[in-house]
GROMACS .gro file of C-alpha atoms in nm:
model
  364
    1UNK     CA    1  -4.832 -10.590  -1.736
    2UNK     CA    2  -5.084 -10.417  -2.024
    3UNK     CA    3  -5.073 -10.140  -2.211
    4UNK     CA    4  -5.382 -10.013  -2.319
    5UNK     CA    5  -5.397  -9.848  -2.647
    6UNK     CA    6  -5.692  -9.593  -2.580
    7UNK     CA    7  -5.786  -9.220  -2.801
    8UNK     CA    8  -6.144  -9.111  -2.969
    9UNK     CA    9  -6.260  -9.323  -3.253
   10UNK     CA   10  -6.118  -9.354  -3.546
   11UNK     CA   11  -5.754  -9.160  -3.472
   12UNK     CA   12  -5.602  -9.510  -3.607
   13UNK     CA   13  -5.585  -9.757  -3.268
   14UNK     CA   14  -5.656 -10.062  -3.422
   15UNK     CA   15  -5.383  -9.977  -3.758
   16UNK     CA   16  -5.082  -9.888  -3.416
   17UNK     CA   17  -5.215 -10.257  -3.277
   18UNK     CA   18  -5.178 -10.460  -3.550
   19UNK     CA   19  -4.819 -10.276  -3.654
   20UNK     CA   20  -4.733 -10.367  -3.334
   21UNK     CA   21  -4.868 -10.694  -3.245
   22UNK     CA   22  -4.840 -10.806  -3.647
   23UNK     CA   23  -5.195 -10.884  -3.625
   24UNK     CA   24  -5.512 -10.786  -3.851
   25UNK     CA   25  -5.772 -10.682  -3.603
   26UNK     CA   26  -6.040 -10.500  -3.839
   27UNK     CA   27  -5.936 -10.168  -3.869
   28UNK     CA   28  -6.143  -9.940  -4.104
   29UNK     CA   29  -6.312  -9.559  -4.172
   30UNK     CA   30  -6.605  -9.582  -3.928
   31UNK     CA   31  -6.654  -9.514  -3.545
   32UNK     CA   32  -6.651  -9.806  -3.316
   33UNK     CA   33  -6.490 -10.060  -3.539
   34UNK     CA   34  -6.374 -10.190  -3.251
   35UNK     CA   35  -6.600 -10.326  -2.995
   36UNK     CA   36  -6.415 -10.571  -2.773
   37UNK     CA   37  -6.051 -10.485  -2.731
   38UNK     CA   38  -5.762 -10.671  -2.902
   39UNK     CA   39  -5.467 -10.823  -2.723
   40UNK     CA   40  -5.118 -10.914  -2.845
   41UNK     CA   41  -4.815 -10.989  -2.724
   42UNK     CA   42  -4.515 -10.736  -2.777
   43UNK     CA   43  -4.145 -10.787  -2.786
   44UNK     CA   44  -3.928 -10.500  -2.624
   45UNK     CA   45  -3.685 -10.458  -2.888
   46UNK     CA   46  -3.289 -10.477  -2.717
   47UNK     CA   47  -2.981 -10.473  -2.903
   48UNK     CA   48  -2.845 -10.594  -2.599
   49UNK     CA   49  -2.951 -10.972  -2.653
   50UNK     CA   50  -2.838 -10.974  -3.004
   51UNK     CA   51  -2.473 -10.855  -2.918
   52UNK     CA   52  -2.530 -11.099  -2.637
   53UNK     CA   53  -2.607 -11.363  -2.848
   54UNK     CA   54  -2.311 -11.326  -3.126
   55UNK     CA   55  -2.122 -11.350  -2.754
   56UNK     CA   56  -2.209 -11.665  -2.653
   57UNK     CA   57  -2.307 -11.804  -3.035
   58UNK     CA   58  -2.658 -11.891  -2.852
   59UNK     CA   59  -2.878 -12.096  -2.995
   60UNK     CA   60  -3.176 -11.885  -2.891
   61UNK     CA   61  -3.269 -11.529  -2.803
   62UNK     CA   62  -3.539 -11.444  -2.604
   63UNK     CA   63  -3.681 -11.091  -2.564
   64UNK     CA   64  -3.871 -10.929  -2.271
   65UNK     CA   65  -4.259 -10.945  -2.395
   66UNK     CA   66  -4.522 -10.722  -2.263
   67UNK     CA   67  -4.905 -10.743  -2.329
   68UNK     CA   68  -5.090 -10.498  -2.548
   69UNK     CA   69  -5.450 -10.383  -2.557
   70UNK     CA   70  -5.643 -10.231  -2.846
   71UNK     CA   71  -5.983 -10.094  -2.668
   72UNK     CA   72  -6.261  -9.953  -2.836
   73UNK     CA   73  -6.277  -9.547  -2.941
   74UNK     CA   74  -6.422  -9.331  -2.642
   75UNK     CA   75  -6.671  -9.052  -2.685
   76UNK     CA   76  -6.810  -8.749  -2.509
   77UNK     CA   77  -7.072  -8.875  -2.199
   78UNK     CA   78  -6.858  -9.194  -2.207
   79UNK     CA   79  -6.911  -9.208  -1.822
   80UNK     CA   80  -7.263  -9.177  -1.879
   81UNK     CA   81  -7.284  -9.436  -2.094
   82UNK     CA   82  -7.247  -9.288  -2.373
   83UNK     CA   83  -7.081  -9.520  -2.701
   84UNK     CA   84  -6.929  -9.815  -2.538
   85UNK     CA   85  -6.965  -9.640  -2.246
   86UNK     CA   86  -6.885  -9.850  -1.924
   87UNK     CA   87  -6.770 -10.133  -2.143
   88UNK     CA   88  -6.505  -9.894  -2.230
   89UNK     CA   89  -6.388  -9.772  -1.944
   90UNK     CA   90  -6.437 -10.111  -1.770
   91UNK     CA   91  -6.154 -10.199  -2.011
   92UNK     CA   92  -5.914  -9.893  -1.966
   93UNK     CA   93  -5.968 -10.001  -1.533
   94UNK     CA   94  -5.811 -10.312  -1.623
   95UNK     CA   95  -5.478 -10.163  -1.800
   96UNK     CA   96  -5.142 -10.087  -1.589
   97UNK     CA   97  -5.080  -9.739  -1.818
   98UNK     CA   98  -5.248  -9.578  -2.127
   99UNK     CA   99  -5.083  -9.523  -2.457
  100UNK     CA  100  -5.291  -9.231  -2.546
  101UNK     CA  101  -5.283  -9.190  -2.944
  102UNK     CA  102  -5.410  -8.883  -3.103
  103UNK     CA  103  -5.491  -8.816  -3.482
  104UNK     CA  104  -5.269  -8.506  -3.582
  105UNK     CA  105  -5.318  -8.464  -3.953
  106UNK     CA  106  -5.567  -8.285  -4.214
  107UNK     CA  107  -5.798  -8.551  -4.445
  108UNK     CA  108  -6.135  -8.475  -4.508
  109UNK     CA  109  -6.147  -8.879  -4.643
  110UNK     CA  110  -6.085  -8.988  -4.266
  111UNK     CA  111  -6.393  -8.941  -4.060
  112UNK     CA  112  -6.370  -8.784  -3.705
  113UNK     CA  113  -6.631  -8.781  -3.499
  114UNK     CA  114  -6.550  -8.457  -3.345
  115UNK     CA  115  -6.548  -8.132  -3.600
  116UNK     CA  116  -6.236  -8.149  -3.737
  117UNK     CA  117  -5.859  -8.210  -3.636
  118UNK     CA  118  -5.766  -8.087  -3.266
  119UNK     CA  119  -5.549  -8.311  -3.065
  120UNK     CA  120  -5.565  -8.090  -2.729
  121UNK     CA  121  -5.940  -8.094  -2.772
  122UNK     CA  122  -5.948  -8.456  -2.829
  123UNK     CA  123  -5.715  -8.563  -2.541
  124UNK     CA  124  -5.903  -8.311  -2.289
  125UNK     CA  125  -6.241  -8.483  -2.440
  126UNK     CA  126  -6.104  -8.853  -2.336
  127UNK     CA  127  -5.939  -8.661  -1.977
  128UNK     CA  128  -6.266  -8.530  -1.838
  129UNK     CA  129  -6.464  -8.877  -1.891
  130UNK     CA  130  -6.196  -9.037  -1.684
  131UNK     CA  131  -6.239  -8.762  -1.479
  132UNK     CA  132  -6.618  -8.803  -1.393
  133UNK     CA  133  -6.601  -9.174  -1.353
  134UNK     CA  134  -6.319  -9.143  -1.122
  135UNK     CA  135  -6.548  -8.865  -0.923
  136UNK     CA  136  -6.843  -9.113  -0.948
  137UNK     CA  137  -6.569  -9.389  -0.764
  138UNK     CA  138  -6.446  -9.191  -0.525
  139UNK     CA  139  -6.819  -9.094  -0.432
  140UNK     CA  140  -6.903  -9.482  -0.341
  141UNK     CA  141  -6.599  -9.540  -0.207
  142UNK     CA  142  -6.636  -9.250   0.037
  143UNK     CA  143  -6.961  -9.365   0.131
  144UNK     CA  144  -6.817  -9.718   0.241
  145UNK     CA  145  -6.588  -9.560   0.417
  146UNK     CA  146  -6.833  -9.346   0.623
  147UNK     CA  147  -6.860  -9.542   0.863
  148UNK     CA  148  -6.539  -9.662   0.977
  149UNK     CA  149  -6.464  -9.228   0.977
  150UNK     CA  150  -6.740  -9.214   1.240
  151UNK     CA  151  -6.552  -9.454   1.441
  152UNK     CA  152  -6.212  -9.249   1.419
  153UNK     CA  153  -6.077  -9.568   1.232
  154UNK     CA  154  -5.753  -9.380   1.151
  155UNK     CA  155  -5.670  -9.548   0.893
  156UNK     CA  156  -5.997  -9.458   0.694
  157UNK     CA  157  -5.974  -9.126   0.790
  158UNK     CA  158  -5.650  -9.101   0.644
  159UNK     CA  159  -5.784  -9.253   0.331
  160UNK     CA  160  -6.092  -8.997   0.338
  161UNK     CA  161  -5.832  -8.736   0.349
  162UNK     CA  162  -5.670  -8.826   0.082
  163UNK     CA  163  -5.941  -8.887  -0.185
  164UNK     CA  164  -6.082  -8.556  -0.041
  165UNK     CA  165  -5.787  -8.416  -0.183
  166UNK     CA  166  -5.761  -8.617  -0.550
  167UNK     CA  167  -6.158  -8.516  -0.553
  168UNK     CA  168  -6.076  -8.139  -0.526
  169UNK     CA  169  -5.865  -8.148  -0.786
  170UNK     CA  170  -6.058  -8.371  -1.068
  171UNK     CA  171  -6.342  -8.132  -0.995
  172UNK     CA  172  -6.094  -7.839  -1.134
  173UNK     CA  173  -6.025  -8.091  -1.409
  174UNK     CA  174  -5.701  -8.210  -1.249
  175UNK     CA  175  -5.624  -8.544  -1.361
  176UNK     CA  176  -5.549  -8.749  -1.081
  177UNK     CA  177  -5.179  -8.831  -1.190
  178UNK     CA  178  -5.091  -8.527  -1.183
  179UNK     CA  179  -5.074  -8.461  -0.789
  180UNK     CA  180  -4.779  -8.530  -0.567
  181UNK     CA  181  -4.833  -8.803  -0.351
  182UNK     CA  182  -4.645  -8.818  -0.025
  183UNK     CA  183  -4.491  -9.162   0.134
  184UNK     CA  184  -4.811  -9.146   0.396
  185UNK     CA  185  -5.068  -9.137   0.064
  186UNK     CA  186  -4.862  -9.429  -0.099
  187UNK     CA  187  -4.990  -9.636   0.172
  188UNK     CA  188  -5.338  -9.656   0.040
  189UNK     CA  189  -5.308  -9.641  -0.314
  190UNK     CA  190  -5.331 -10.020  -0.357
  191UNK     CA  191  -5.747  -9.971  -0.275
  192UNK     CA  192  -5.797  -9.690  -0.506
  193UNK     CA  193  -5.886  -9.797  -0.866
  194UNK     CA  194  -5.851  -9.438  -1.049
  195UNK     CA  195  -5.855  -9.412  -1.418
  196UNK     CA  196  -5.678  -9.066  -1.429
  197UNK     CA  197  -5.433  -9.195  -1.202
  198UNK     CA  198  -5.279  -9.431  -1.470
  199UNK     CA  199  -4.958  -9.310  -1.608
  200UNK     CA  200  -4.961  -9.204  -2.001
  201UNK     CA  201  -4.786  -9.215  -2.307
  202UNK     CA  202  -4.896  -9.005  -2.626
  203UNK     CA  203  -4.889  -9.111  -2.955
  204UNK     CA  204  -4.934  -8.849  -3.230
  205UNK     CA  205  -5.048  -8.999  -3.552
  206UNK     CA  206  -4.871  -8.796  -3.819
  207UNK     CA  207  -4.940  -8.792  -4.194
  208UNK     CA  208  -4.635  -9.006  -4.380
  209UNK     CA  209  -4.592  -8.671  -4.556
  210UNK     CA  210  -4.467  -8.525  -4.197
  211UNK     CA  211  -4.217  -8.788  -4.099
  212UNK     CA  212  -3.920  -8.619  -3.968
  213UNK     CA  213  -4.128  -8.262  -4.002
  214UNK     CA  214  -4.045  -8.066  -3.663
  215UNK     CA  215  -4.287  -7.814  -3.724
  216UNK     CA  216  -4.647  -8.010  -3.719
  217UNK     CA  217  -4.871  -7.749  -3.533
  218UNK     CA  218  -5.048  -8.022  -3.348
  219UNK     CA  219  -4.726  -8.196  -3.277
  220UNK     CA  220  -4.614  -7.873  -3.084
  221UNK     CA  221  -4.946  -7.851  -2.953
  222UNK     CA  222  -4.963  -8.200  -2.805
  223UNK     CA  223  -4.607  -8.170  -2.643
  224UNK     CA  224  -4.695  -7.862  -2.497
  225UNK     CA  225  -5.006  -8.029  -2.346
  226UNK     CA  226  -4.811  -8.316  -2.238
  227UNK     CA  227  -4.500  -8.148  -2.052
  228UNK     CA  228  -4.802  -8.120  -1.786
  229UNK     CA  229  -4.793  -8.509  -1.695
  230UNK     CA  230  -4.415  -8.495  -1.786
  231UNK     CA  231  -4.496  -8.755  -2.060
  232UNK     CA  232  -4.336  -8.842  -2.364
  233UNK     CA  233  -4.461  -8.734  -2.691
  234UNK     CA  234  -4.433  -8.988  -3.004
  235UNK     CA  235  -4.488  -8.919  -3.347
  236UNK     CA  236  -4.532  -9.171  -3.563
  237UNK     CA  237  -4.746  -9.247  -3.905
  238UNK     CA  238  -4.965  -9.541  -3.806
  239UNK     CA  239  -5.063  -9.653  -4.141
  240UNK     CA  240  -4.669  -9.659  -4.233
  241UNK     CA  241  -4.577  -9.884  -3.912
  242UNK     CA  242  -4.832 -10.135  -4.029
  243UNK     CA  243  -4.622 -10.123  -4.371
  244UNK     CA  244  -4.315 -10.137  -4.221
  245UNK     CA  245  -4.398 -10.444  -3.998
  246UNK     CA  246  -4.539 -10.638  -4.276
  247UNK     CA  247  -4.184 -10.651  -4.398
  248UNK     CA  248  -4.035 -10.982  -4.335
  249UNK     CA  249  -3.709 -10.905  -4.521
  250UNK     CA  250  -3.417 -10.709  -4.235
  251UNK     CA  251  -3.199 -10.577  -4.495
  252UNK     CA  252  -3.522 -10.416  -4.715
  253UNK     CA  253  -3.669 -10.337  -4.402
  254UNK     CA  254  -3.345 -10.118  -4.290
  255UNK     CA  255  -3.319 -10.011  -4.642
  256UNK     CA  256  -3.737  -9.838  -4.607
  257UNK     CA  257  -3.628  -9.699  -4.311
  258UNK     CA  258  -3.283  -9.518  -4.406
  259UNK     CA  259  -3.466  -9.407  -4.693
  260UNK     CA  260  -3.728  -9.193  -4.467
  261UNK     CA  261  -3.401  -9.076  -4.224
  262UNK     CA  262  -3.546  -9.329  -3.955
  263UNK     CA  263  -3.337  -9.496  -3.689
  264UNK     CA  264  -3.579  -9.701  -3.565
  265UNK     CA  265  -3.952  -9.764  -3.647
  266UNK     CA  266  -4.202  -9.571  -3.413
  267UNK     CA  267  -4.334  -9.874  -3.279
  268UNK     CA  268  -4.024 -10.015  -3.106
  269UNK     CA  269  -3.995  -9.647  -2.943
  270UNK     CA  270  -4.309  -9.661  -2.845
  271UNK     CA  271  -4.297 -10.065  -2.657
  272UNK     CA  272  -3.998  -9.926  -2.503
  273UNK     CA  273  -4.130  -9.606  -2.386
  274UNK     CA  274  -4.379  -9.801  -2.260
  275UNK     CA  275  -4.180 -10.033  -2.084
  276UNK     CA  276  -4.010  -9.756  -1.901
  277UNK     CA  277  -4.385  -9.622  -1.800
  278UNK     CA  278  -4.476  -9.941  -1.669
  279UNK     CA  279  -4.174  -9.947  -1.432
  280UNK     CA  280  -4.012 -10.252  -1.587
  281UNK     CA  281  -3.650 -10.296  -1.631
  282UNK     CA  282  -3.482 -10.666  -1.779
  283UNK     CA  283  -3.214 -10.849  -1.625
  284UNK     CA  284  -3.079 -11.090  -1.884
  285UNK     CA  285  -2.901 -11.457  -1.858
  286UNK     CA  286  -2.673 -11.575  -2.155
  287UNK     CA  287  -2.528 -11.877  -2.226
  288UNK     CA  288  -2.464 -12.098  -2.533
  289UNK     CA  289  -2.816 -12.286  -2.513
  290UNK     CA  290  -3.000 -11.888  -2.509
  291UNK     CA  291  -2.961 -11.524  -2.442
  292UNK     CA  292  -3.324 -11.381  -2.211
  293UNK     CA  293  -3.426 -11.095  -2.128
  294UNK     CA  294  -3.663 -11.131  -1.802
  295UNK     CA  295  -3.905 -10.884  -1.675
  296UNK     CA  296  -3.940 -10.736  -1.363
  297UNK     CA  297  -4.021 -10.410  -1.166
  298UNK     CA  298  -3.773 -10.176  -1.078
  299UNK     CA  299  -3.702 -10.200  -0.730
  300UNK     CA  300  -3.726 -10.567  -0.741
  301UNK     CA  301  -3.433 -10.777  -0.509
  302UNK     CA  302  -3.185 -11.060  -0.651
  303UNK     CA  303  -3.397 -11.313  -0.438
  304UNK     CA  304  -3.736 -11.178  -0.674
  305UNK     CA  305  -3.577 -11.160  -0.946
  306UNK     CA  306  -3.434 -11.586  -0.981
  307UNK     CA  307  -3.745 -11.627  -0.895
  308UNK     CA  308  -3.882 -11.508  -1.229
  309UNK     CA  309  -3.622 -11.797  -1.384
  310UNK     CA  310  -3.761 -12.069  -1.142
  311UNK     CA  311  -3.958 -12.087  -0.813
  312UNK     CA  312  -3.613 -12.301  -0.640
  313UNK     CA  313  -3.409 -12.025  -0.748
  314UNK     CA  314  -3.546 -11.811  -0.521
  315UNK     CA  315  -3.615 -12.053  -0.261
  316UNK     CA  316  -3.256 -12.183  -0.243
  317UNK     CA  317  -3.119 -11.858  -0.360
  318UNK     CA  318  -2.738 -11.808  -0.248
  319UNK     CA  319  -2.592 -11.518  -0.402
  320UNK     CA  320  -2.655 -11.375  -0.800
  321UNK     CA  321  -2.274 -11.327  -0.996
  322UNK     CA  322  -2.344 -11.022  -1.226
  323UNK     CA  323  -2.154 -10.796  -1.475
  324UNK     CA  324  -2.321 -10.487  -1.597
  325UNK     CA  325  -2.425 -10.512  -1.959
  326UNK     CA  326  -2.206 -10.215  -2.085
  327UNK     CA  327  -1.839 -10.352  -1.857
  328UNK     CA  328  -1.929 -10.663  -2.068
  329UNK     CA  329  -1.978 -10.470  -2.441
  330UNK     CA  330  -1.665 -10.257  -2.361
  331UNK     CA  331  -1.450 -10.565  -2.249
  332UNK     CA  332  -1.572 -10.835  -2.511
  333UNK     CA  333  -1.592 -11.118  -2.254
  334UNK     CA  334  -1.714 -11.246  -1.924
  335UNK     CA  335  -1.355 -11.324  -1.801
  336UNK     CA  336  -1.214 -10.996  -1.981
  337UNK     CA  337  -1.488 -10.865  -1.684
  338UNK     CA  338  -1.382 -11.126  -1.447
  339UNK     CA  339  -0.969 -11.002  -1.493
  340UNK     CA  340  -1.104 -10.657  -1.442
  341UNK     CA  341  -1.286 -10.714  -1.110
  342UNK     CA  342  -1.577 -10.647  -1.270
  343UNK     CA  343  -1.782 -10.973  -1.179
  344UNK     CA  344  -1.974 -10.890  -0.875
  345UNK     CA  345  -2.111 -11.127  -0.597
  346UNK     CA  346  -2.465 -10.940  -0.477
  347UNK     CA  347  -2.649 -11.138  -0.210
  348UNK     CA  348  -3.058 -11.121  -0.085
  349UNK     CA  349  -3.066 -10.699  -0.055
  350UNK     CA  350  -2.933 -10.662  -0.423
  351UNK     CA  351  -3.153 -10.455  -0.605
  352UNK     CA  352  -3.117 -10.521  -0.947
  353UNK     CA  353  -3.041 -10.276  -1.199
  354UNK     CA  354  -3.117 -10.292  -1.602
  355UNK     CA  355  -2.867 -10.473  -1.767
  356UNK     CA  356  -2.769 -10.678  -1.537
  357UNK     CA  357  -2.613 -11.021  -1.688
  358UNK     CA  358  -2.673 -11.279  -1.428
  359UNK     CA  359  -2.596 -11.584  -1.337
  360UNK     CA  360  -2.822 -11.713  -1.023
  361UNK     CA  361  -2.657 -11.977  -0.752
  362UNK     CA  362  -2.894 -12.196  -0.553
  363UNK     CA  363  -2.965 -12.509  -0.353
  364UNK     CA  364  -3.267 -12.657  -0.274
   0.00000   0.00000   0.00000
């Protein structure tokens, strides 16, 4: 699964990658420093596994990873070409959701291609591109399916139908995302490869001076803009998380961050935030040898889900043995659990839930 870090040039994409990734992909005062995108590998931070990991005094911990992307700034006539252009959006296509970061602070020292700093502007200029190029798909796609409509195919008429409908609304500058899809619709969503469609999570690139400060007009602005895809809104100072995450030291990290009234760092709100968006959820296993934290969709079964351990776990797959995370914090122990009848059997139609500390039985 990718997230794909994606705003107008310059707004500070390639300073949130490397804070998160703990990379140094060039990152500097000019449009288009980045021309092919970046990828790193995330952890999903979870206090779970350490608690977990005291528990059973593992050896190892293992966190739930996902992949990020770093793609190059978009401008306006993007889906005709313009800047990177196709190469661009070629690159969002390939993404499962969009971390959408937006620059939302005054300095006449950072250059913006656009005249000066508006975040609505700048998300609606990045919106509408995806917007034509998903018109421009729709368009081909309808005329393969042309055809098949002729001969009363019903299942491409129900398909026409449908992007009839997506098309009426991009062309009132409707994002696709933002219509409600029925059960029916769901059915053919696998074959249609919209960009507006992807789900999205905004990052608002404060000045350090307005950590912690509620009352950032284009903070309030953004939020408003995003209660419309019922998406999350995440301030953060880029060019602090990149400081922050070039501390090695825990207790002098925890130290910079109680000292700015900070919980937790931006960044790990944002990988989990975007963990959520992607639909992912993490069973964990624990023992002495390691505490880990797998990935999988919600939804997925107890068969699906061994076989993320191991392809015979699934194949031989007899029944999963699972306590819920939070019975086994509260309790202190797996046979505290086990007393308390806590310690369920689940077989094949087990759907598993986050949290979920398993431990798989098979044959093969």
């Amino acid at each position: 699964m990718q997230l794909g870090i994606v705003g107008l040039p310059n707004v500070g994409k390639s300073t949130l990658f490397n804070a998160i990734t703990k990379s140094s992909a060039q990152a500097a005062n000019y449009p288009f420093c980045t021309i092919d995108p970046n990828v790193g590998i995330v952890q999903v931070a979870d206090d779970r596994l350490e608690f977990l990991g005291k528990l059973y005094k593992s050896q190892k911990i293992s966190y739930a990873t996902i992949e990020v992307v770093d793609i190059a700034g978009l401008v306006k006539g993007a889906s005709k070409g313009e800047g990177l252009g196709n190469k661009f959006l070629g690159n969002i296509r390939s993404v499962d959701a969009i971390i959408h970061m937006v620059r939302c602070f005054d300095d006449g020292n950072v250059t913006h291609v656009e005249s000066g700093t508006d975040p609505v502007r700048d998300i609606e200029i990045i919106d509408l591109e995806l917007i034509l190029a998903d018109m421009a798909w729709i368009d081909r796609r309808m005329e393969k399916l042309s055809k098949q409509v002729k001969a009363m195919d019903i299942h491409a008429v129900k398909e026409m139908d449908l992007l009839n409908r997506i098309q009426d609304s991009l062309e009132e500058g409707i994002p696709a995302r933002r219509l409600d899809y029925s059960e029916d619709d769901m059915l053919y969503m696998d074959d249609i490869y919209l960009l507006s469609l992807k789900p999205v999570l905004y990052v608002a690139n404060i000045s350090e001076d307005d950590i912690g400060n509620e009352d950032n007009k284009y903070l309030k602005e953004i939020t408003a803009y995003a209660a419309n895809d019922k998406a999350l809104v995440i301030p953060l100072s880029a060019r602090l998380e990149e400081e922050i995450s070039a501390l090695d030291d825990e207790e002098e990290r925890d130290e910079f961050l109680k000292d700015l009234g900070l919980q937790q760092t931006g960044l790990e709100a944002v990988v989990r935030a975007g963990y959520d968006l992607l639909g992912l959820i993490s069973f964990i296993t624990a023992g002495p040898t390691e505490v880990r934290a797998w990935t999988i969709t919600r939804g997925t079964r107890a068969p699906q889900a061994a076989g993320k351990i191991h392809s015979d776990m699934e194949r031989g797959f007899i029944r999963a043995e699972i306590v819920a995370f939070d019975d086994l914090y509260k309790l202190g122990s797996y046979n505290a659990a086990r007393e308390k009848g806590l310690v369920r059997s689940e077989g094949k139609t087990y759907v598993m839930q986050d949290g979920d500390v398993t431990l798989i039985r098979f044959n093969v």
